[in-house]
Amino acid sequence: MVNLTYGALMSSPDGTYTFEPLGTDILATLQGETAAFDPGDIAWVLTSAALIVFMMPGLGYLYSGLARRKNALSMLFLSLVSLGIVSFQWFFIGYSLVFSESGGSFFGDGRNVGFRQVLERPVPETNGKLPEIVFATYQLMFACLVPAVLLGAAAERSRILPAMIFIFCWTTLVYDMLAHWIWSSNGWAYKWDAGGVPVEIASGTAGLAYSYFIGKRRGYGTERVAFKPSNVGHVVLGTVFLWVGWLGFNGGSCFAASLKAAMAVFVTNLAGAVGGIVWLIMDFRLERKWSMVGFCTGAIAGLVAITPAAGFVGAPAGALIGLVSAAVSNLSTRLKVTMRVDDPMDIFAVHALAGVVGVLMTGLFAQSSVAANDGFSEIDGGWLDHNWIQFAKQIVWALVGLGWTFVVTYAIMFVINLIPGCHFRSTEEAEIVGMDEVELGEFVADYAFHHRDLEGLFDNNELSRFNSVTRFHLTSMGPKSYTRPSQAGLPPTMPRGGAAAVDAHAQQENEKPRSRSRGRERSRSRSQFRASTPSGMDRLEEVHSADELELKKLGKGGNRIEAGSVGSSDLSQK
């Protein structure tokens, strides 16, 4: 039975309290003790929780804009389905594993399974400022976001069913453990005053493990999968959603409508702005063109890095964190080539490494005076407060997060992959047709269906490997060029940011090379040919100039195939 009263406790000069029924506080009596909750604090934290919801579709739009159009909707789907799966997981067992009142140093117990007794208890992690139901709701949004971030690694080649099972298992075994260690008052890292890891480093490192496990995309290292955003407008929209949500993400973490929350919101915005400008300049230095995608990527790197420091560092330190994180992430986008991993969204560079920068710089610039702006937080600070050991603690904590996340993530995927029907990697034909059509049967827009990118000219021997439905797709939509990895002279997939690879095929044909900015071409001449649609009606299909070159080089028995004269009937005769 909950005992709630709306009013105010008024202190007397002799130290006693009197009750004022006309007050606006929420008074809760639990086990003989009375706690007062400020409605303004509750409203701010619930509003911040609602802002974080914007980040889920924000990630979806960001990833869908960066992916090829035939895989765009699957990115949106995985981002939003994470909200549904983790919401149930958090209610069922997640919250109890992270924040149960009687939990130990390494994990919680089952005290709050099914949200039992989660209502009016003042939460120690907020210094008693919030009732438990408000705190649990806010923390739920954190838990929903992290799997959505890492699943950008599933782009263009991962099946959806095992990914959904993975979301539940990963949240339980990886995120919940890390969150308990650092955010529960019983956790061992909480007692170190450490910060960061469960969101930024965990998502980036898990994304790396996911990419390693499912392997490289079909045609990786060829111009076919070079970095070419399908919809830059979606990238911008997703970044805006993320930026807005991040203000609630960091501002609400102060658990009160206070000066500390105001400072956290300000430095979050500042770090994102500085990060975007730094990345923009670094790209322009090499490409001599301004990049919208580059600005968005740098802003995200800055927002990631400031997350563990928000509310603990001043404005100058916030700007420096944004600068350093964007520079490090930009230079690190090339690491995936050295590491031999296909990380299409650069999750490791933009999230994990930017998160490491934020965690370490928090150990340098955290100040007790900034943390005390909420009126109750007391920390020893970092190097600016001559607390030299804090930096070492941050290093150890970051290494623990990196190691635990990578090993457990890989183990979870290994076990799920053994379940019949739950293999992560899609079939070759699914990659050709696209995840949207094979896994969802829907498309992000109708043009993605009518202008399918089916990657290829296939002869009868190649077509025999596929079922009748796929053969129809491959022969009815007109020819497309596809360069097999063994024949390609192109370097590995171009990183998001940095200089683009020069088109080797264009060099061989004495044509102008591609622009160094995101693979755009200086010349966009096109020709058209007739292709039969599934409905049997003819339509015009545009062919890229690179496809023309491939068509001119193809042909058997001395017969040359000319662009503009090839239709589905020609393909069926080959």
Coordinates of C-alpha atoms in Angstrom, one line a residue:
M1 CA 0.0 0.0 0.0
V2 CA 1.5 3.3 -1.1
N3 CA 1.1 6.2 1.3
L4 CA 1.3 9.4 -0.8
T5 CA 0.5 12.9 0.2
Y6 CA 0.8 16.2 -1.8
G7 CA 2.0 19.0 0.3
A8 CA 5.3 20.4 1.8
L9 CA 7.4 19.7 4.8
M10 CA 8.3 23.0 6.6
S11 CA 11.3 23.1 8.9
S12 CA 11.1 24.9 12.3
P13 CA 13.9 26.8 14.1
D14 CA 14.0 24.0 16.7
G15 CA 14.8 21.4 14.0
T16 CA 11.3 19.9 13.8
Y17 CA 9.1 19.7 10.7
T18 CA 5.5 20.7 10.1
F19 CA 3.3 19.7 7.3
E20 CA 1.8 22.3 4.9
P21 CA -1.1 20.8 2.9
L22 CA -0.9 23.6 0.2
G23 CA 2.6 22.6 -0.9
T24 CA 3.5 21.1 -4.2
D25 CA 5.9 18.4 -3.2
I26 CA 5.1 14.7 -3.3
L27 CA 5.5 13.1 0.1
A28 CA 5.9 9.3 0.3
T29 CA 6.0 7.3 3.5
L30 CA 7.8 4.0 3.2
Q31 CA 8.8 1.8 6.2
G32 CA 8.1 4.6 8.6
E33 CA 10.3 7.2 6.7
T34 CA 9.0 10.1 4.7
A35 CA 10.6 11.3 1.5
A36 CA 9.8 14.5 -0.4
F37 CA 10.0 14.6 -4.2
D38 CA 10.0 17.8 -6.2
P39 CA 7.5 17.7 -9.1
G40 CA 9.9 19.9 -11.2
D41 CA 12.7 17.3 -10.9
I42 CA 10.3 14.5 -11.8
A43 CA 9.0 16.5 -14.8
W44 CA 12.5 17.2 -16.1
V45 CA 13.7 13.6 -15.8
L46 CA 10.5 12.2 -17.5
T47 CA 10.9 14.8 -20.3
S48 CA 14.5 13.7 -20.7
A49 CA 13.4 10.1 -21.0
A50 CA 11.0 11.1 -23.7
L51 CA 13.7 12.9 -25.6
I52 CA 15.9 9.8 -25.6
V53 CA 13.1 8.0 -27.5
F54 CA 13.9 10.3 -30.4
M55 CA 17.3 8.8 -30.6
M56 CA 16.0 5.3 -31.7
P57 CA 14.5 6.5 -35.0
G58 CA 17.4 8.9 -35.2
L59 CA 19.8 6.0 -35.4
G60 CA 17.6 4.3 -37.8
Y61 CA 17.5 7.3 -40.2
L62 CA 21.3 7.8 -39.8
Y63 CA 22.1 4.2 -40.7
S64 CA 19.4 3.9 -43.4
G65 CA 20.8 7.0 -45.1
L66 CA 24.3 5.5 -45.0
A67 CA 23.3 2.1 -46.2
R68 CA 22.3 1.2 -49.8
R69 CA 18.7 1.8 -50.5
K70 CA 17.8 -1.9 -50.8
N71 CA 18.8 -2.3 -47.1
A72 CA 17.6 1.1 -45.7
L73 CA 14.4 -0.1 -44.1
S74 CA 16.1 -3.0 -42.3
M75 CA 18.2 -0.4 -40.4
L76 CA 15.2 1.5 -39.3
F77 CA 13.5 -1.7 -38.3
L78 CA 16.3 -2.9 -36.1
S79 CA 16.6 0.5 -34.4
L80 CA 12.9 0.6 -33.5
V81 CA 12.5 -3.0 -32.6
S82 CA 15.2 -2.6 -30.0
L83 CA 12.9 -0.2 -28.2
G84 CA 10.2 -2.9 -28.0
I85 CA 12.4 -5.9 -27.1
V86 CA 14.5 -4.1 -24.4
S87 CA 11.4 -2.5 -22.9
F88 CA 10.1 -5.9 -22.1
Q89 CA 13.5 -7.2 -21.0
W90 CA 13.9 -4.2 -18.6
F91 CA 10.5 -4.8 -17.1
F92 CA 11.0 -8.6 -16.8
I93 CA 14.5 -8.9 -15.5
G94 CA 16.8 -6.0 -16.7
Y95 CA 16.0 -3.5 -14.0
S96 CA 16.4 -6.0 -11.3
L97 CA 19.8 -7.1 -12.5
V98 CA 21.1 -3.5 -12.6
F99 CA 19.5 -1.6 -9.8
S100 CA 18.0 -4.0 -7.3
E101 CA 18.3 -2.6 -3.8
S102 CA 19.8 -5.8 -2.4
G103 CA 22.2 -6.5 -5.3
G104 CA 25.9 -7.3 -4.9
S105 CA 29.0 -5.7 -6.3
F106 CA 28.8 -7.6 -9.6
F107 CA 25.1 -8.1 -10.4
G108 CA 21.7 -7.5 -8.9
D109 CA 19.2 -10.1 -7.7
G110 CA 15.6 -10.9 -8.5
R111 CA 14.0 -8.6 -6.1
N112 CA 12.4 -6.4 -8.7
V113 CA 11.6 -9.1 -11.4
G114 CA 8.4 -8.0 -13.2
F115 CA 8.8 -4.5 -11.7
R116 CA 7.7 -5.7 -8.2
Q117 CA 8.0 -3.0 -5.6
V118 CA 9.2 -0.4 -8.1
L119 CA 7.2 2.7 -7.3
E120 CA 7.7 5.2 -4.5
R121 CA 11.1 4.2 -3.0
P122 CA 13.6 7.1 -3.0
V123 CA 16.5 5.9 -5.1
P124 CA 20.0 6.3 -3.5
E125 CA 21.6 6.8 -6.9
T126 CA 19.7 10.1 -7.1
N127 CA 20.4 11.1 -3.5
G128 CA 16.7 10.4 -2.8
K129 CA 15.6 13.0 -5.3
L130 CA 13.4 10.7 -7.5
P131 CA 10.9 8.0 -6.8
E132 CA 12.0 4.6 -8.2
I133 CA 9.4 4.4 -11.0
V134 CA 10.7 7.7 -12.5
F135 CA 14.3 6.6 -12.2
A136 CA 13.6 3.1 -13.7
T137 CA 11.7 4.7 -16.7
Y138 CA 14.6 7.0 -17.4
Q139 CA 17.2 4.2 -17.2
L140 CA 15.1 2.1 -19.5
M141 CA 15.7 4.5 -22.3
F142 CA 19.4 4.1 -21.9
A143 CA 19.1 0.3 -22.1
C144 CA 17.0 0.6 -25.3
L145 CA 19.4 2.8 -27.1
V146 CA 22.6 0.9 -26.8
P147 CA 21.7 -2.2 -28.8
A148 CA 20.3 0.1 -31.5
V149 CA 23.7 1.7 -31.8
L150 CA 25.7 -1.5 -32.2
L151 CA 23.3 -3.0 -34.7
G152 CA 24.6 -0.7 -37.3
A153 CA 27.2 -3.4 -37.7
A154 CA 24.4 -5.7 -39.1
A155 CA 24.1 -3.5 -42.2
E156 CA 23.4 -5.3 -45.5
R157 CA 24.2 -8.8 -44.5
S158 CA 22.7 -9.9 -41.2
R159 CA 19.3 -11.7 -40.8
I160 CA 16.8 -10.1 -38.5
L161 CA 15.5 -13.0 -36.4
P162 CA 18.9 -13.8 -34.8
A163 CA 19.5 -10.1 -34.4
M164 CA 16.3 -9.8 -32.3
I165 CA 17.3 -12.7 -30.1
F166 CA 20.7 -11.2 -29.8
I167 CA 19.2 -7.9 -28.5
F168 CA 17.6 -9.6 -25.6
C169 CA 20.6 -11.7 -24.7
W170 CA 23.2 -9.0 -25.2
T171 CA 21.2 -6.5 -23.0
T172 CA 21.0 -9.1 -20.2
L173 CA 24.6 -10.3 -20.2
V174 CA 26.6 -7.3 -21.4
Y175 CA 24.8 -4.1 -20.8
D176 CA 23.1 -5.0 -17.6
M177 CA 26.4 -6.2 -16.0
L178 CA 28.3 -3.0 -17.0
A179 CA 25.5 -0.7 -15.9
H180 CA 25.3 -2.4 -12.5
W181 CA 29.0 -2.1 -12.0
I182 CA 29.1 1.6 -12.7
W183 CA 25.6 3.1 -12.0
S184 CA 24.3 1.0 -9.1
S185 CA 25.3 2.3 -5.7
N186 CA 26.3 -1.4 -4.9
G187 CA 28.6 -1.7 -8.0
W188 CA 32.3 -2.0 -7.7
A189 CA 33.1 0.7 -10.3
Y190 CA 30.5 3.1 -8.8
K191 CA 32.7 3.2 -5.6
W192 CA 35.6 4.3 -7.8
D193 CA 33.7 7.4 -9.0
A194 CA 34.5 6.1 -12.5
G195 CA 32.3 7.1 -15.5
G196 CA 31.3 6.1 -19.0
V197 CA 31.5 2.7 -20.8
P198 CA 28.0 1.0 -20.7
V199 CA 26.7 3.2 -23.6
E200 CA 29.5 4.5 -25.8
I201 CA 32.3 2.0 -25.4
A202 CA 30.0 -1.0 -25.0
S203 CA 28.0 -0.2 -28.2
G204 CA 31.1 0.5 -30.3
T205 CA 33.0 -2.6 -29.1
A206 CA 30.0 -4.9 -29.5
G207 CA 29.5 -3.5 -33.0
L208 CA 33.1 -4.5 -33.8
A209 CA 32.5 -8.0 -32.5
Y210 CA 29.3 -8.3 -34.5
S211 CA 31.1 -7.2 -37.7
Y212 CA 33.9 -9.8 -37.1
F213 CA 31.4 -12.6 -36.5
I214 CA 29.2 -12.1 -39.5
G215 CA 32.1 -11.3 -41.9
K216 CA 32.5 -9.0 -44.8
R217 CA 29.7 -8.0 -47.2
R218 CA 29.5 -9.7 -50.6
G219 CA 31.8 -7.7 -52.9
Y220 CA 33.7 -6.1 -50.1
G221 CA 36.7 -4.3 -51.4
T222 CA 35.0 -3.5 -54.7
E223 CA 33.5 -0.3 -56.0
R224 CA 30.1 -2.0 -55.6
V225 CA 30.2 -1.5 -51.8
A226 CA 32.3 1.7 -51.7
F227 CA 30.9 4.3 -49.3
K228 CA 28.0 6.0 -51.1
P229 CA 25.2 7.2 -48.8
S230 CA 21.8 6.4 -50.4
N231 CA 20.1 9.3 -48.7
V232 CA 22.0 12.2 -47.2
G233 CA 18.8 13.8 -46.1
H234 CA 18.1 10.8 -43.9
V235 CA 21.6 11.1 -42.4
V236 CA 20.9 14.8 -41.5
L237 CA 17.5 14.0 -40.1
G238 CA 18.9 11.1 -38.0
T239 CA 21.7 13.4 -36.7
V240 CA 19.2 16.1 -35.6
F241 CA 17.1 13.5 -33.8
L242 CA 20.2 12.2 -32.0
W243 CA 21.4 15.6 -31.1
V244 CA 18.1 16.6 -29.6
G245 CA 17.9 13.3 -27.7
W246 CA 21.4 13.6 -26.4
L247 CA 20.5 16.8 -24.6
G248 CA 18.0 14.8 -22.6
F249 CA 20.4 11.9 -22.4
N250 CA 23.0 13.9 -20.6
G251 CA 20.9 16.6 -18.9
G252 CA 18.5 14.0 -17.4
S253 CA 21.5 12.1 -15.9
C254 CA 21.8 14.8 -13.2
F255 CA 18.4 13.6 -11.9
A256 CA 17.2 17.1 -10.9
A257 CA 16.3 20.3 -12.6
S258 CA 19.5 22.1 -11.4
L259 CA 22.4 24.2 -12.5
K260 CA 24.3 20.9 -13.0
A261 CA 21.7 19.8 -15.6
A262 CA 22.0 23.2 -17.3
M263 CA 25.8 22.9 -17.5
A264 CA 25.5 19.3 -18.8
V265 CA 23.1 20.4 -21.6
F266 CA 25.4 23.2 -22.6
V267 CA 28.6 21.2 -22.8
T268 CA 26.8 18.4 -24.7
N269 CA 25.7 20.9 -27.4
L270 CA 29.2 22.5 -27.4
A271 CA 31.1 19.2 -27.8
G272 CA 28.8 18.1 -30.6
A273 CA 29.2 21.5 -32.4
V274 CA 33.0 21.5 -32.1
G275 CA 33.2 17.9 -33.2
G276 CA 31.2 18.6 -36.3
I277 CA 33.4 21.5 -37.3
V278 CA 36.7 19.7 -36.7
W279 CA 35.6 16.7 -38.8
L280 CA 34.4 19.0 -41.5
I281 CA 37.8 20.8 -41.7
M282 CA 39.7 17.5 -41.6
D283 CA 37.7 16.2 -44.6
F284 CA 38.1 19.5 -46.5
R285 CA 41.8 19.4 -46.0
L286 CA 42.0 16.2 -48.1
E287 CA 39.0 16.5 -50.4
R288 CA 38.6 20.2 -51.0
K289 CA 34.9 19.9 -50.7
W290 CA 32.6 20.4 -47.7
S291 CA 30.8 17.3 -46.5
M292 CA 27.4 17.1 -44.9
V293 CA 28.0 13.5 -43.9
G294 CA 31.3 14.5 -42.4
F295 CA 29.8 17.2 -40.3
C296 CA 27.1 14.8 -39.0
T297 CA 29.7 12.2 -38.2
G298 CA 32.0 14.6 -36.3
A299 CA 29.0 15.9 -34.3
I300 CA 28.1 12.4 -33.2
A301 CA 31.7 11.7 -32.2
G302 CA 31.7 14.8 -30.0
L303 CA 28.4 13.9 -28.5
V304 CA 29.6 10.4 -27.7
A305 CA 32.8 11.6 -26.0
I306 CA 31.1 14.2 -23.8
T307 CA 28.6 11.8 -22.4
P308 CA 30.7 10.4 -19.5
A309 CA 31.9 14.0 -18.7
A310 CA 28.7 15.9 -18.9
G311 CA 27.8 17.4 -15.6
F312 CA 31.4 17.0 -14.3
V313 CA 33.5 19.3 -16.6
G314 CA 33.3 23.0 -17.5
A315 CA 32.7 24.5 -20.9
P316 CA 36.4 24.8 -22.0
A317 CA 37.0 21.2 -21.2
G318 CA 33.8 20.3 -23.1
A319 CA 35.0 22.0 -26.2
L320 CA 38.4 20.3 -26.0
I321 CA 36.7 16.9 -25.6
G322 CA 34.7 17.5 -28.8
L323 CA 37.8 18.5 -30.7
V324 CA 40.0 15.6 -29.6
S325 CA 37.3 13.0 -30.1
A326 CA 36.4 14.1 -33.6
A327 CA 40.1 14.2 -34.6
V328 CA 40.8 10.8 -33.2
S329 CA 37.7 9.2 -34.7
N330 CA 38.3 10.8 -38.1
L331 CA 41.8 9.4 -38.2
S332 CA 40.7 6.0 -36.9
T333 CA 38.1 5.3 -39.7
R334 CA 41.0 3.7 -41.6
L335 CA 41.7 1.2 -38.8
K336 CA 39.0 -1.1 -40.2
V337 CA 41.2 -1.7 -43.2
T338 CA 44.2 -2.7 -41.0
M339 CA 42.0 -4.7 -38.7
R340 CA 40.5 -6.5 -41.7
V341 CA 36.9 -5.9 -40.6
D342 CA 33.9 -4.7 -42.6
D343 CA 32.5 -2.0 -40.3
P344 CA 30.2 -0.1 -42.7
M345 CA 29.0 2.5 -40.2
D346 CA 32.3 3.1 -38.5
I347 CA 30.8 2.2 -35.2
F348 CA 34.1 1.3 -33.6
A349 CA 35.8 4.5 -34.6
V350 CA 32.9 6.9 -33.9
H351 CA 31.5 5.3 -30.8
A352 CA 34.1 3.0 -29.1
L353 CA 37.2 5.2 -29.6
A354 CA 35.4 8.5 -29.1
G355 CA 34.0 6.9 -25.9
V356 CA 37.5 6.0 -24.8
V357 CA 38.6 9.6 -25.4
G358 CA 35.6 10.8 -23.3
V359 CA 36.3 8.4 -20.4
L360 CA 40.0 9.2 -20.2
M361 CA 39.5 13.0 -20.5
T362 CA 36.9 12.8 -17.8
G363 CA 39.7 11.5 -15.5
L364 CA 41.7 14.6 -16.4
F365 CA 39.1 17.4 -16.4
A366 CA 36.4 16.4 -14.0
Q367 CA 35.9 19.0 -11.2
S368 CA 34.2 18.6 -7.9
S369 CA 33.0 22.2 -8.1
V370 CA 31.1 21.5 -11.3
A371 CA 29.6 18.3 -10.0
A372 CA 28.4 20.2 -6.8
N373 CA 26.2 22.4 -8.9
D374 CA 23.2 20.2 -8.1
G375 CA 23.7 20.9 -4.4
F376 CA 24.3 17.3 -3.3
S377 CA 27.0 15.6 -5.4
E378 CA 30.4 15.1 -3.9
I379 CA 33.3 13.8 -6.0
D380 CA 37.1 14.0 -5.7
G381 CA 37.5 15.2 -9.3
G382 CA 40.3 14.5 -11.7
W383 CA 43.7 15.9 -12.4
L384 CA 42.4 19.5 -12.3
D385 CA 41.6 18.8 -8.7
H386 CA 44.9 17.1 -8.1
N387 CA 43.2 13.7 -7.8
W388 CA 45.9 11.9 -9.8
I389 CA 44.7 8.3 -9.3
Q390 CA 41.4 9.0 -11.1
F391 CA 43.0 8.9 -14.5
A392 CA 44.4 5.4 -13.8
K393 CA 40.9 4.3 -12.6
Q394 CA 39.4 5.5 -15.8
I395 CA 42.0 3.6 -17.9
V396 CA 41.3 0.3 -16.0
W397 CA 37.5 0.8 -16.3
A398 CA 37.7 1.4 -20.0
L399 CA 39.8 -1.7 -20.5
V400 CA 37.4 -3.8 -18.5
G401 CA 34.5 -2.5 -20.6
L402 CA 36.3 -3.2 -23.9
G403 CA 37.4 -6.7 -22.9
W404 CA 34.1 -7.8 -21.3
T405 CA 32.0 -6.5 -24.1
F406 CA 34.0 -8.0 -27.0
V407 CA 34.4 -11.5 -25.4
V408 CA 30.8 -11.9 -24.2
T409 CA 29.3 -10.4 -27.4
Y410 CA 31.2 -12.9 -29.6
A411 CA 30.2 -15.8 -27.3
I412 CA 26.5 -14.8 -27.4
M413 CA 26.6 -14.7 -31.2
F414 CA 28.4 -18.1 -31.4
V415 CA 25.7 -19.8 -29.3
I416 CA 22.8 -18.2 -31.1
N417 CA 24.3 -19.1 -34.4
L418 CA 24.2 -22.8 -33.5
I419 CA 20.4 -22.7 -33.0
P420 CA 18.7 -24.1 -36.2
G421 CA 17.3 -21.3 -38.3
C422 CA 19.1 -18.6 -36.3
H423 CA 22.3 -18.2 -38.3
F424 CA 23.3 -14.6 -38.4
R425 CA 24.7 -14.3 -42.0
S426 CA 22.2 -13.9 -44.8
T427 CA 22.4 -16.0 -48.0
E428 CA 24.2 -14.7 -51.0
E429 CA 20.9 -14.2 -52.9
A430 CA 19.6 -12.2 -49.9
E431 CA 22.5 -9.8 -50.2
I432 CA 22.0 -9.4 -53.9
V433 CA 18.3 -8.7 -53.6
G434 CA 18.6 -6.8 -50.4
M435 CA 17.6 -7.2 -46.7
D436 CA 14.4 -5.2 -47.1
E437 CA 12.8 -7.4 -49.7
V438 CA 14.0 -10.7 -48.3
E439 CA 13.6 -10.1 -44.6
L440 CA 10.8 -7.5 -44.5
G441 CA 9.0 -7.6 -47.8
E442 CA 8.8 -3.8 -47.6
F443 CA 10.8 -0.9 -48.8
V444 CA 11.8 2.5 -47.4
A445 CA 10.2 4.1 -50.5
D446 CA 8.6 2.9 -53.7
Y447 CA 11.6 3.9 -55.9
A448 CA 13.7 1.4 -53.9
F449 CA 11.5 -1.3 -55.3
H450 CA 11.1 0.0 -58.9
H451 CA 14.8 0.8 -59.2
R452 CA 16.3 -2.2 -57.5
D453 CA 20.1 -2.5 -57.3
L454 CA 20.5 -6.2 -58.1
E455 CA 24.3 -6.2 -58.7
G456 CA 24.8 -8.1 -61.8
L457 CA 25.0 -9.7 -65.1
F458 CA 24.5 -13.4 -64.5
D459 CA 24.9 -16.2 -67.0
N460 CA 22.8 -19.4 -66.9
N461 CA 25.4 -21.2 -64.7
E462 CA 25.3 -18.5 -62.1
L463 CA 21.5 -18.2 -62.2
S464 CA 21.1 -21.9 -61.6
R465 CA 22.3 -21.4 -58.0
F466 CA 19.3 -19.4 -57.1
N467 CA 15.6 -20.2 -56.7
S468 CA 13.0 -19.3 -59.3
V469 CA 11.9 -16.1 -57.5
T470 CA 15.4 -14.7 -57.3
R471 CA 16.1 -15.7 -61.0
F472 CA 13.1 -13.6 -61.9
H473 CA 14.5 -10.6 -60.0
L474 CA 17.9 -11.0 -61.6
T475 CA 16.7 -11.3 -65.1
S476 CA 13.6 -8.9 -65.2
M477 CA 15.2 -5.7 -63.9
G478 CA 17.8 -5.2 -66.6
P479 CA 21.6 -5.6 -66.4
K480 CA 23.7 -4.1 -63.7
S481 CA 27.4 -4.2 -63.4
Y482 CA 29.0 -6.3 -60.7
T483 CA 32.8 -6.7 -60.4
R484 CA 33.8 -9.9 -58.6
P485 CA 36.3 -9.4 -55.7
S486 CA 38.9 -11.5 -57.4
Q487 CA 38.8 -9.3 -60.5
A488 CA 38.7 -6.0 -58.8
G489 CA 41.7 -3.7 -58.5
L490 CA 40.0 -1.4 -56.0
P491 CA 41.2 -0.8 -52.5
P492 CA 39.0 -1.8 -49.5
T493 CA 35.8 0.0 -48.7
M494 CA 36.3 3.7 -48.2
P495 CA 35.9 4.9 -44.6
R496 CA 33.2 7.3 -43.6
G497 CA 35.3 10.4 -43.8
G498 CA 38.8 10.8 -45.2
A499 CA 39.8 10.7 -48.8
A500 CA 38.0 8.5 -51.3
A501 CA 39.6 5.8 -53.3
V502 CA 40.2 6.7 -57.0
D503 CA 38.1 4.5 -59.3
A504 CA 40.6 2.0 -60.7
H505 CA 38.3 1.0 -63.5
A506 CA 38.0 4.6 -64.7
Q507 CA 41.8 4.9 -64.7
Q508 CA 42.1 1.7 -66.8
E509 CA 39.7 3.2 -69.4
N510 CA 41.5 6.6 -69.5
E511 CA 38.4 8.3 -68.0
K512 CA 38.4 11.0 -65.4
P513 CA 38.8 9.6 -61.9
R514 CA 36.0 10.0 -59.3
S515 CA 35.9 13.0 -57.1
R516 CA 37.8 12.5 -53.8
S517 CA 34.6 13.5 -51.9
R518 CA 32.5 10.5 -51.0
G519 CA 32.9 8.8 -54.3
R520 CA 30.9 11.4 -56.3
E521 CA 31.7 11.6 -60.0
R522 CA 32.8 14.7 -61.8
S523 CA 30.9 13.6 -64.8
R524 CA 27.5 11.9 -64.5
S525 CA 26.7 11.0 -68.0
R526 CA 24.1 8.3 -68.3
S527 CA 22.4 6.3 -70.9
Q528 CA 19.0 4.5 -70.8
F529 CA 17.7 1.2 -71.9
R530 CA 14.5 -0.7 -71.9
A531 CA 13.9 -3.3 -69.2
S532 CA 10.9 -5.4 -68.5
T533 CA 9.2 -4.9 -65.2
P534 CA 7.6 -7.7 -63.1
S535 CA 4.2 -6.5 -64.3
G536 CA 5.2 -7.0 -67.9
M537 CA 5.2 -3.3 -68.8
D538 CA 8.3 -1.6 -70.2
R539 CA 9.9 1.2 -68.4
L540 CA 13.1 3.3 -68.6
E541 CA 15.9 2.3 -66.4
E542 CA 19.0 4.5 -66.0
V543 CA 22.4 2.9 -66.1
H544 CA 25.4 4.4 -64.5
S545 CA 28.4 5.3 -66.8
A546 CA 30.5 2.7 -65.0
D547 CA 27.9 0.1 -66.0
E548 CA 28.2 1.2 -69.6
L549 CA 32.0 0.4 -69.4
E550 CA 31.2 -3.0 -68.0
L551 CA 28.6 -3.8 -70.7
K552 CA 31.0 -2.8 -73.4
K553 CA 33.6 -5.2 -72.1
L554 CA 31.2 -8.1 -71.8
G555 CA 30.0 -10.5 -74.5
K556 CA 30.7 -14.1 -75.6
G557 CA 31.8 -15.6 -78.9
G558 CA 33.0 -12.3 -80.2
N559 CA 29.6 -10.7 -79.8
R560 CA 29.7 -7.3 -78.0
I561 CA 26.9 -6.1 -75.9
E562 CA 26.1 -2.4 -76.3
A563 CA 24.6 -0.3 -73.6
G564 CA 21.2 0.9 -74.5
S565 CA 20.2 -2.3 -76.3
V566 CA 20.1 -4.9 -73.6
G567 CA 16.9 -6.1 -72.0
S568 CA 15.8 -9.0 -70.0
S569 CA 15.3 -11.1 -73.1
D570 CA 19.0 -10.7 -74.0
L571 CA 20.0 -11.9 -70.6
S572 CA 17.8 -15.0 -70.8
Q573 CA 19.6 -16.0 -74.0
K574 CA 23.1 -15.8 -72.5

